[in-house]
Each structure stands twice: as structure tokens, then as C-alpha cells.
PDB file of C-alpha atoms in Angstrom:
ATOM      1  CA  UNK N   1      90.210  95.537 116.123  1.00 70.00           C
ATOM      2  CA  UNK N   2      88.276  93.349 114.206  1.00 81.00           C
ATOM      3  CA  UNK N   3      91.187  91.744 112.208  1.00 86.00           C
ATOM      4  CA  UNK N   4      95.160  92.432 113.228  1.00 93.00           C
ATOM      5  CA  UNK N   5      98.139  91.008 111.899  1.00 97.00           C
ATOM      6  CA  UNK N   6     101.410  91.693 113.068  1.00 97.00           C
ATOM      7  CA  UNK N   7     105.041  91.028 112.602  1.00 98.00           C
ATOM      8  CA  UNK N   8     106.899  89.239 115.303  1.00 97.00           C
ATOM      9  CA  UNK N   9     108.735  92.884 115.617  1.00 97.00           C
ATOM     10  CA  UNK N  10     111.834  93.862 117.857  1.00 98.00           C
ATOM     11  CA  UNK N  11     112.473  95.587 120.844  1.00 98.00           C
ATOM     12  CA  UNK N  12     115.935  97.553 121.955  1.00 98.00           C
ATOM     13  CA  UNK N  13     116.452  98.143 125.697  1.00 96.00           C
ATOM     14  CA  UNK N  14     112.546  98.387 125.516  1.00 96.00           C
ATOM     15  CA  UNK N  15     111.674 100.609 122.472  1.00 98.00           C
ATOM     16  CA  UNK N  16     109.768  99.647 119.505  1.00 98.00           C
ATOM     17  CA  UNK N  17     112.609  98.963 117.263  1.00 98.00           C
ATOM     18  CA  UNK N  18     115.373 101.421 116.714  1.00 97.00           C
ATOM     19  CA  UNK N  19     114.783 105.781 117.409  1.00 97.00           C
ATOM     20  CA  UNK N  20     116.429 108.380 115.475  1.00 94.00           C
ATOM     21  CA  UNK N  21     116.642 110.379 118.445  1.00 94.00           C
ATOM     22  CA  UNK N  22     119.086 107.911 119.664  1.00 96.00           C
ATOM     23  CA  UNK N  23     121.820 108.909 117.074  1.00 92.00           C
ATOM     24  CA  UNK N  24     124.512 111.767 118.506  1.00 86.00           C
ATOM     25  CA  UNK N  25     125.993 112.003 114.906  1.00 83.00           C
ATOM     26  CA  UNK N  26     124.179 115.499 114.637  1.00 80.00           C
ATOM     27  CA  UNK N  27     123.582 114.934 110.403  1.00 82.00           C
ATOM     28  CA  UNK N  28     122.163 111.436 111.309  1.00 86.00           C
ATOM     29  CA  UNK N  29     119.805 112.656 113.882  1.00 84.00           C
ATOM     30  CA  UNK N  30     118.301 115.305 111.854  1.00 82.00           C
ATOM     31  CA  UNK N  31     117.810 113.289 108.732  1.00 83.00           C
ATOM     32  CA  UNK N  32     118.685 109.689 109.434  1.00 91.00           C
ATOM     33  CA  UNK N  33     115.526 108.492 108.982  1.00 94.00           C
ATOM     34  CA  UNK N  34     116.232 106.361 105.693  1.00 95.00           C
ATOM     35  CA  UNK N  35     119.537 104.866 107.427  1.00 95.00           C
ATOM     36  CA  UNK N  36     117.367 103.819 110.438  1.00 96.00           C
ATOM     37  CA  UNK N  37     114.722 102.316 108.158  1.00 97.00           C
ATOM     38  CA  UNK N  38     117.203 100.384 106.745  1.00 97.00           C
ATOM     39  CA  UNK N  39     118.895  99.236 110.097  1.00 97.00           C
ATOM     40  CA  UNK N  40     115.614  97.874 111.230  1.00 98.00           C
ATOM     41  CA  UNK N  41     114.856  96.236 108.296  1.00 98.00           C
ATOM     42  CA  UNK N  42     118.678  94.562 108.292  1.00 98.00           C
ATOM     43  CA  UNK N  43     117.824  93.826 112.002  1.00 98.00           C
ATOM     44  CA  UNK N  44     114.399  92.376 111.403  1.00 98.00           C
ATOM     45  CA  UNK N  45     115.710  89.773 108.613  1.00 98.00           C
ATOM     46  CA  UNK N  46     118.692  88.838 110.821  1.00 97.00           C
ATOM     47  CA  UNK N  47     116.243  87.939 113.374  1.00 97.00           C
ATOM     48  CA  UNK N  48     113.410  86.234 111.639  1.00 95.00           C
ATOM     49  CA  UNK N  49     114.708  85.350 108.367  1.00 94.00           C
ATOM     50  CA  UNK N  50     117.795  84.024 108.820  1.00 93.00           C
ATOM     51  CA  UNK N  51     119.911  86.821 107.180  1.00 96.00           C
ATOM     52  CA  UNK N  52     122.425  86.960 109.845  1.00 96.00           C
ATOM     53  CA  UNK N  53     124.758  88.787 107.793  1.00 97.00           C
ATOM     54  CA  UNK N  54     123.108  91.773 107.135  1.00 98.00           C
ATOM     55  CA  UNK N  55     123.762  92.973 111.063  1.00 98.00           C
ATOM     56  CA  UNK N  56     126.910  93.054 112.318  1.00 97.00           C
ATOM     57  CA  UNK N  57     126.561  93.181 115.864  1.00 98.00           C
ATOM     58  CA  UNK N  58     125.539  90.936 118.507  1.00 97.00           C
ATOM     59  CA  UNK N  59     121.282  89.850 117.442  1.00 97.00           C
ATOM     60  CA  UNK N  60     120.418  88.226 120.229  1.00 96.00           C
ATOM     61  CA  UNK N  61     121.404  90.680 122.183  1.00 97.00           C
ATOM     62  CA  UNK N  62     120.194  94.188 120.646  1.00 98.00           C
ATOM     63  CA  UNK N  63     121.402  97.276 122.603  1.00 98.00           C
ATOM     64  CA  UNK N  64     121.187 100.911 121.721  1.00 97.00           C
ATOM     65  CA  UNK N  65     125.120 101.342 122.116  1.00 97.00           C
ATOM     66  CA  UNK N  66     125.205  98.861 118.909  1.00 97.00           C
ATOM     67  CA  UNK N  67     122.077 100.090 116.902  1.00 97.00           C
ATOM     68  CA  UNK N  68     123.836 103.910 116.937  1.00 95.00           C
ATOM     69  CA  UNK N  69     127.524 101.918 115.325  1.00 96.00           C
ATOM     70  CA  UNK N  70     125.478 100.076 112.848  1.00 97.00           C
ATOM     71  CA  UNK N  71     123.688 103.764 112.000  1.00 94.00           C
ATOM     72  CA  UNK N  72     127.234 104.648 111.460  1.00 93.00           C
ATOM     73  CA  UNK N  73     127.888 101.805 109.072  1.00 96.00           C
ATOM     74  CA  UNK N  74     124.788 102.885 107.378  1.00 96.00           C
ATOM     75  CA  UNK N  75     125.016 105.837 106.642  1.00 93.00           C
ATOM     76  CA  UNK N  76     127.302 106.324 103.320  1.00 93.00           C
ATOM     77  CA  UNK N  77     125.029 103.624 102.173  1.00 95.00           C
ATOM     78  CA  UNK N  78     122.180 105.799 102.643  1.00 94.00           C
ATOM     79  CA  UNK N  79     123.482 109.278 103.193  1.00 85.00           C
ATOM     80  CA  UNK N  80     121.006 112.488 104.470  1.00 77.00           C
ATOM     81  CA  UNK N  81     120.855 114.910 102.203  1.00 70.00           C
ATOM     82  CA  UNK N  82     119.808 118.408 102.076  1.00 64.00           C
ATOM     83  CA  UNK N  83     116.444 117.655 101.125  1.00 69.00           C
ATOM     84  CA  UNK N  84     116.729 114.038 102.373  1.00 76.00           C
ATOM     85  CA  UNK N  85     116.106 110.639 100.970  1.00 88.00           C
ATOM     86  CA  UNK N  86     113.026 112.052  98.960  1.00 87.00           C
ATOM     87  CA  UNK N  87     112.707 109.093  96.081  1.00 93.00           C
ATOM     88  CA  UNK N  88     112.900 105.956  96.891  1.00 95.00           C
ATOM     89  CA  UNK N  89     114.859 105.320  94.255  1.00 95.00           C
ATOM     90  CA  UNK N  90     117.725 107.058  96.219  1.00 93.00           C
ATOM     91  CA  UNK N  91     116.986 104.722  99.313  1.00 96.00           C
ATOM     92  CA  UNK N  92     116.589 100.969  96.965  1.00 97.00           C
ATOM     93  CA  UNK N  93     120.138 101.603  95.205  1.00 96.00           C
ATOM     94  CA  UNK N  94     121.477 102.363  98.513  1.00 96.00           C
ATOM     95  CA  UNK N  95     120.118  99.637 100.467  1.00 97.00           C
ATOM     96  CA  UNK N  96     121.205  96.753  97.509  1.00 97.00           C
ATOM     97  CA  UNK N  97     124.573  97.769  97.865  1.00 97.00           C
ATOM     98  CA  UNK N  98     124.866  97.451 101.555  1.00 98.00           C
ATOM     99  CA  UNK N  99     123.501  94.330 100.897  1.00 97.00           C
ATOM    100  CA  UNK N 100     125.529  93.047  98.269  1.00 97.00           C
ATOM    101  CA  UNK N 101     128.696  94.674 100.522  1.00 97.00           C
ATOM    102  CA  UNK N 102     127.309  92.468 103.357  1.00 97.00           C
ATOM    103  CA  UNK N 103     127.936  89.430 101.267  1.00 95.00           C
ATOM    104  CA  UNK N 104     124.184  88.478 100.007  1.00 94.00           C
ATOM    105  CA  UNK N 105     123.922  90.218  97.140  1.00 93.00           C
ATOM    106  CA  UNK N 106     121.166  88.970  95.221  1.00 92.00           C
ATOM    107  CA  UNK N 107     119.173  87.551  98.375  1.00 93.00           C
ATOM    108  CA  UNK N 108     116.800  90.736  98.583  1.00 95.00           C
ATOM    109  CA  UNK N 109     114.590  92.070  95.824  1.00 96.00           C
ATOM    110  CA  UNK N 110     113.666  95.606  96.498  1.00 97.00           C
ATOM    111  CA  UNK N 111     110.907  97.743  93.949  1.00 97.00           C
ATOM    112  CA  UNK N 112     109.215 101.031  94.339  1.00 98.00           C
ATOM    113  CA  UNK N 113     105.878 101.165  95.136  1.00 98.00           C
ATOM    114  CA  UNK N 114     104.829 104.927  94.077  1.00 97.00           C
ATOM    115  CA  UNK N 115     102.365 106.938  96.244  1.00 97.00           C
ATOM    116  CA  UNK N 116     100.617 108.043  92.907  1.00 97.00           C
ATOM    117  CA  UNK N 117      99.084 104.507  93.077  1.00 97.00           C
ATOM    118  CA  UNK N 118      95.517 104.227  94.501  1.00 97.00           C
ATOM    119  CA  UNK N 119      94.958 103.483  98.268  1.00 98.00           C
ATOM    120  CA  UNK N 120      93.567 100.365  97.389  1.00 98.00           C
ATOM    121  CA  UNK N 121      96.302  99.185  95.563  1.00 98.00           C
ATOM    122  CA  UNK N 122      98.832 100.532  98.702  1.00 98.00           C
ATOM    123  CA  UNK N 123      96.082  98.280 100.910  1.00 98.00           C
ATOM    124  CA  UNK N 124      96.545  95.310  98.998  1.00 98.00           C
ATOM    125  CA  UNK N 125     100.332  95.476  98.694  1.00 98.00           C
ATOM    126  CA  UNK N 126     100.388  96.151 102.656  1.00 98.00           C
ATOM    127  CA  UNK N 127      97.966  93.054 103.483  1.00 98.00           C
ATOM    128  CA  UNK N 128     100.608  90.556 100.958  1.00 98.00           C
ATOM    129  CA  UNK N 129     103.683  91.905 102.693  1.00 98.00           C
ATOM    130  CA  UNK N 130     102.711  91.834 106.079  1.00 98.00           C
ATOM    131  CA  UNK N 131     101.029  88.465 105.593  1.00 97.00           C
ATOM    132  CA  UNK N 132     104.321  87.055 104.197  1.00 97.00           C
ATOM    133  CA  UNK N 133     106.221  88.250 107.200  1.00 97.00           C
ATOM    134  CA  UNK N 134     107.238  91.678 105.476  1.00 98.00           C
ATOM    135  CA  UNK N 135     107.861  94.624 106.815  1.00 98.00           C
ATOM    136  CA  UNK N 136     106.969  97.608 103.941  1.00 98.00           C
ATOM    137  CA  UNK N 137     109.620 100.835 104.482  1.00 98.00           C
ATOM    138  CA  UNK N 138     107.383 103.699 103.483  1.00 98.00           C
ATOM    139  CA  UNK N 139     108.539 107.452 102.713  1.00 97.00           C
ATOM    140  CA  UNK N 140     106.019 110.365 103.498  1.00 97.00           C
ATOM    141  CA  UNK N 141     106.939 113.583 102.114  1.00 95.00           C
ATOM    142  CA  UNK N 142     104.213 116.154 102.485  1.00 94.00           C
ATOM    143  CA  UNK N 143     101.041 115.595 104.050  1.00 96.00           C
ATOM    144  CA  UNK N 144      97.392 117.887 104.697  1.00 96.00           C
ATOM    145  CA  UNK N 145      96.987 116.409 107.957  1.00 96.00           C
ATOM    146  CA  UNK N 146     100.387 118.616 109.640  1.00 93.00           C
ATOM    147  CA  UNK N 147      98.906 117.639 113.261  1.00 94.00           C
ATOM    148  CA  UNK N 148      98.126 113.614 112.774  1.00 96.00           C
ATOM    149  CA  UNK N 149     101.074 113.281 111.370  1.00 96.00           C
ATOM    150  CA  UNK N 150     103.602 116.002 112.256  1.00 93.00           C
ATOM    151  CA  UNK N 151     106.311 113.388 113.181  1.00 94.00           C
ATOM    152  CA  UNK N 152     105.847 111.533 109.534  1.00 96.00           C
ATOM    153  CA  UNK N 153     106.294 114.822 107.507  1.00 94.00           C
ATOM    154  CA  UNK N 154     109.278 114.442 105.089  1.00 93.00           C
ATOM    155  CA  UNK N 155     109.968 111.032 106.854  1.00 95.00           C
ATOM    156  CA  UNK N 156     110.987 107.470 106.396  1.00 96.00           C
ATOM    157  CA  UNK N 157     109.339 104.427 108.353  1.00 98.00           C
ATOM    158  CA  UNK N 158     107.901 101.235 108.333  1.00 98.00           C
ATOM    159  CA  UNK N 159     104.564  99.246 108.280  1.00 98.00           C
ATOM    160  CA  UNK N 160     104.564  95.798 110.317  1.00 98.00           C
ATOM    161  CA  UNK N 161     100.913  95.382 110.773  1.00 98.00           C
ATOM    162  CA  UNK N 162      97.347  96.236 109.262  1.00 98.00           C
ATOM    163  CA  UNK N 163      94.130  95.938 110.829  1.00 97.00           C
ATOM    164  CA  UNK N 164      90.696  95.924 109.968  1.00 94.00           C
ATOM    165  CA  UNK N 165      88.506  98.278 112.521  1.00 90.00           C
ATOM    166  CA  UNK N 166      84.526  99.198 111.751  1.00 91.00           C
ATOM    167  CA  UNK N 167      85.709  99.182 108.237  1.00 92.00           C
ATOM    168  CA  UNK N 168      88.763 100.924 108.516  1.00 96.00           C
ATOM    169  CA  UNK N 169      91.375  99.731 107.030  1.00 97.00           C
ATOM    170  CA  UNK N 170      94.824 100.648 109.757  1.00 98.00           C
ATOM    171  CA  UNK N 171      98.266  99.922 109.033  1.00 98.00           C
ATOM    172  CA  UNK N 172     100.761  99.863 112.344  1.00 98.00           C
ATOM    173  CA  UNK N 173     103.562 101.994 112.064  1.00 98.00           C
ATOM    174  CA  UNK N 174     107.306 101.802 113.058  1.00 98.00           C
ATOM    175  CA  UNK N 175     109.452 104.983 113.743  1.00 97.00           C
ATOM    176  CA  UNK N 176     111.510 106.633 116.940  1.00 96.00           C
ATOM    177  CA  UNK N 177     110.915 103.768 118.891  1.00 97.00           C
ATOM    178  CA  UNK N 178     107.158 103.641 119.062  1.00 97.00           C
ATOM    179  CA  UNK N 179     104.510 101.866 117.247  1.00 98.00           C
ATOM    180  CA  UNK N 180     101.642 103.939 116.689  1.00 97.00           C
ATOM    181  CA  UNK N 181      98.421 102.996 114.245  1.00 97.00           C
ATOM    182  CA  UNK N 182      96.844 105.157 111.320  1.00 97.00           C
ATOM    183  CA  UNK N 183      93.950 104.609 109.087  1.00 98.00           C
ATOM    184  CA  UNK N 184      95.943 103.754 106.102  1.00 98.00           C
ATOM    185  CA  UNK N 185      93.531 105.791 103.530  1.00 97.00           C
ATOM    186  CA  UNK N 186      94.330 109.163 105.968  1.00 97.00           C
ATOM    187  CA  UNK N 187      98.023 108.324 105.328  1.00 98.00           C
ATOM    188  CA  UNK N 188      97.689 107.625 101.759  1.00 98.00           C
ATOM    189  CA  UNK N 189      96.002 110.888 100.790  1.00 97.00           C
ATOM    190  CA  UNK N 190      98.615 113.445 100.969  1.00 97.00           C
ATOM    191  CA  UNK N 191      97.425 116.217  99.323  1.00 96.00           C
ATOM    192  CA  UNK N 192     100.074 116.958  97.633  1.00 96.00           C
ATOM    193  CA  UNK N 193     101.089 116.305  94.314  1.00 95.00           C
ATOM    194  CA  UNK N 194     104.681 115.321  94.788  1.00 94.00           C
ATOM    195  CA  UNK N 195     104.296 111.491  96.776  1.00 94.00           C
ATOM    196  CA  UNK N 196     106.374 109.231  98.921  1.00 96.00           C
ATOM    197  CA  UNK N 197     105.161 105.813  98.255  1.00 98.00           C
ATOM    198  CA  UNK N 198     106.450 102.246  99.733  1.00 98.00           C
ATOM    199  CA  UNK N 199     109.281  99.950  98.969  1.00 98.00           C
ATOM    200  CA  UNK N 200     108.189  96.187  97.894  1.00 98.00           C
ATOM    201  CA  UNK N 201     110.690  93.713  99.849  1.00 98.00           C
ATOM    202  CA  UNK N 202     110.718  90.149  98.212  1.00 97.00           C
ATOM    203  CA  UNK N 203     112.946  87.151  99.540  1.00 95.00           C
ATOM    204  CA  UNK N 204     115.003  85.674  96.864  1.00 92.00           C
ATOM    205  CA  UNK N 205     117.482  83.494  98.446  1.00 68.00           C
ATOM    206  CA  UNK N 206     116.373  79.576  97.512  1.00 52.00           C
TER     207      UNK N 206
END
């Protein structure tokens, strides 16, 4: 790519950051996706930004034994539903009050980014997060594209890298243990009218 920047990201017994697939709670691993988003995000600012309360388990030493108990922990924070986590409204007032459980309540601004907003607008708020060290949780309801994205339909994720390639604009995605990359306008563009959007993460602790 022409331009890349990445977070410093995570790795469990090898995968890309934590995997759905890994939970045996049978509700979890059919619609678990916000909880996980969630996890990694707790796991990532343990890690990096010095938020060691947020995971409750052993950080330097990430296995997938303790990612599926913290899932646990998660989950009637951020609990599937029939339909799933489908506004992110559902998935910021759950993820404040595991934080403010966790004891840093206050430390972690979270607002909704709407997918009604242009792709520009999604490009520029992807470029400030990830430049800051952000990852950017992002929920994809329906989508046009059923093949590119088959594994994103109805799905929660996140974003911890863009890149700039012959004038494509890419964003790096998180989810079931893999990174994989998408031109961010191609993910943007649903085609339906009913959008996901992304979750703005700001650091407020002094």
C-alpha cells in the first residue's frame, strides 16, 4: 500500500485478536459479536493504554481459556438479542457500565457515529482514531455486497488500520480472529436504508 497505519494489535494463542467461534456458550456464539467487540477493545486498552482494570485476567499472558470467561463476564453487559445488538446505542450504554462496574467510570467517552453519515466523513473519523491509537468498533447490518462481506452481515467488529492503495481508501478489519482489509467506501455503501455506523472512542482519564 501506498500509506498504512496500524495499531500495535493483539494476538491470542496466534489469532488476530479474540474469535466468536471460540465461545461454547451456544447464545454467545451465535450472536456474541458485540460482547467480543467489547472484550477486545477492554483487552486492547489494558495493553496499550494503561487501563489495566478493564480485563480481569492475566494481560500479559492472553489465552483463549481466559478470553471465553471474560465473554462470560461480558455478556449481561452486552446481551444477544433476538435481532442482536442492532443500534449502537444498545452496545455504548452497555459498554459504559461495564466500565464504570470495572472501577473507571468516567475514563472512556464513547459516541455514535451513524452510518447515514457520508463515507468521507466515516474516512476522516477512521484516519483521527486510528492515528490516535484508536481502535473504531463498527456495526454492519445489511449489506448489497452478500459475497464480500458475508461474514460482516448483521455483525459487530473493529477497524485498527486504514490504508491508502491507488487511491483507495482501505480500512483493516478485526473479527473471528483474522484481520482482513476492505475498501472502506465498498463497506460504507450498504444499500440499505436501515445503517450500522461506528462508535467514536475518546480517552478521558487526565
Amino acid at each position: 500500500m501506498d500509506i498504512r497505519k496500524e495499531l500495535d494489535y493483539f494476538e491470542i494463542d496466534g489469532a488476530f485478536g479474540g474469535n466468536q467461534d471460540w465461545f461454547t456458550n451456544v447464545v454467545m456464539h451465535i450472536g456474541g459479536c458485540a460482547a467480543a467487540t467489547a472484550c477486545d477493545c477492554c483487552i486492547y486498552f489494558a495493553k496499550h493504554m494503561d487501563m489495566g482494570k478493564l480485563y480481569p485476567y492475566d494481560i500479559a499472558h492472553l489465552s483463549i481459556e481466559d478470553y471465553k470467561r471474560f465473554s462470560q463476564v461480558m455478556k449481561p453487559y452486552i446481551s444477544p438479542r433476538v435481532s442482536g445488538v442492532r443500534k449502537i446505542s444498545w452496545f455504548i450504554s452497555g459498554f459504559e457500565k461495564y466500565i464504570g462496574d470495572a472501577g473507571m467510570a468516567g475514563q472512556l467517552g464513547m459516541e455514535e457515529f451513524p452510518g447515514t453519515r457520508t463515507v468521507k466523513e466515516a474516512e476522516g473519523l477512521v484516519k483521527s482514531q486510528i492515528n490516535q491509537g484508536m481502535p473504531v468498533p463498527v456495526l454492519l447490518l445489511q449489506h448489497k455486497d452478500r459475497e464480500q462481506f458475508k461474514d460482516y452481515i448483521w455483525h459487530w467488529f473493529l477497524i485498527v488500520g486504514y490504508g491508502q492503495e491507488s487511491g483507495v481508501f482501505k480500512v483493516k478489519t478485526a473479527t473471528y480472529g483474522e484481520a482482513v482489509w476492505f475498501s472502506l467506501k465498498d463497506l460504507w455503501e450498504t444499500g440499505f436504508a436501515e445503517k450500522g455506523g461506528l462508535v467514536k472512542l475518546t480517552l478521558l482519564k487526565k
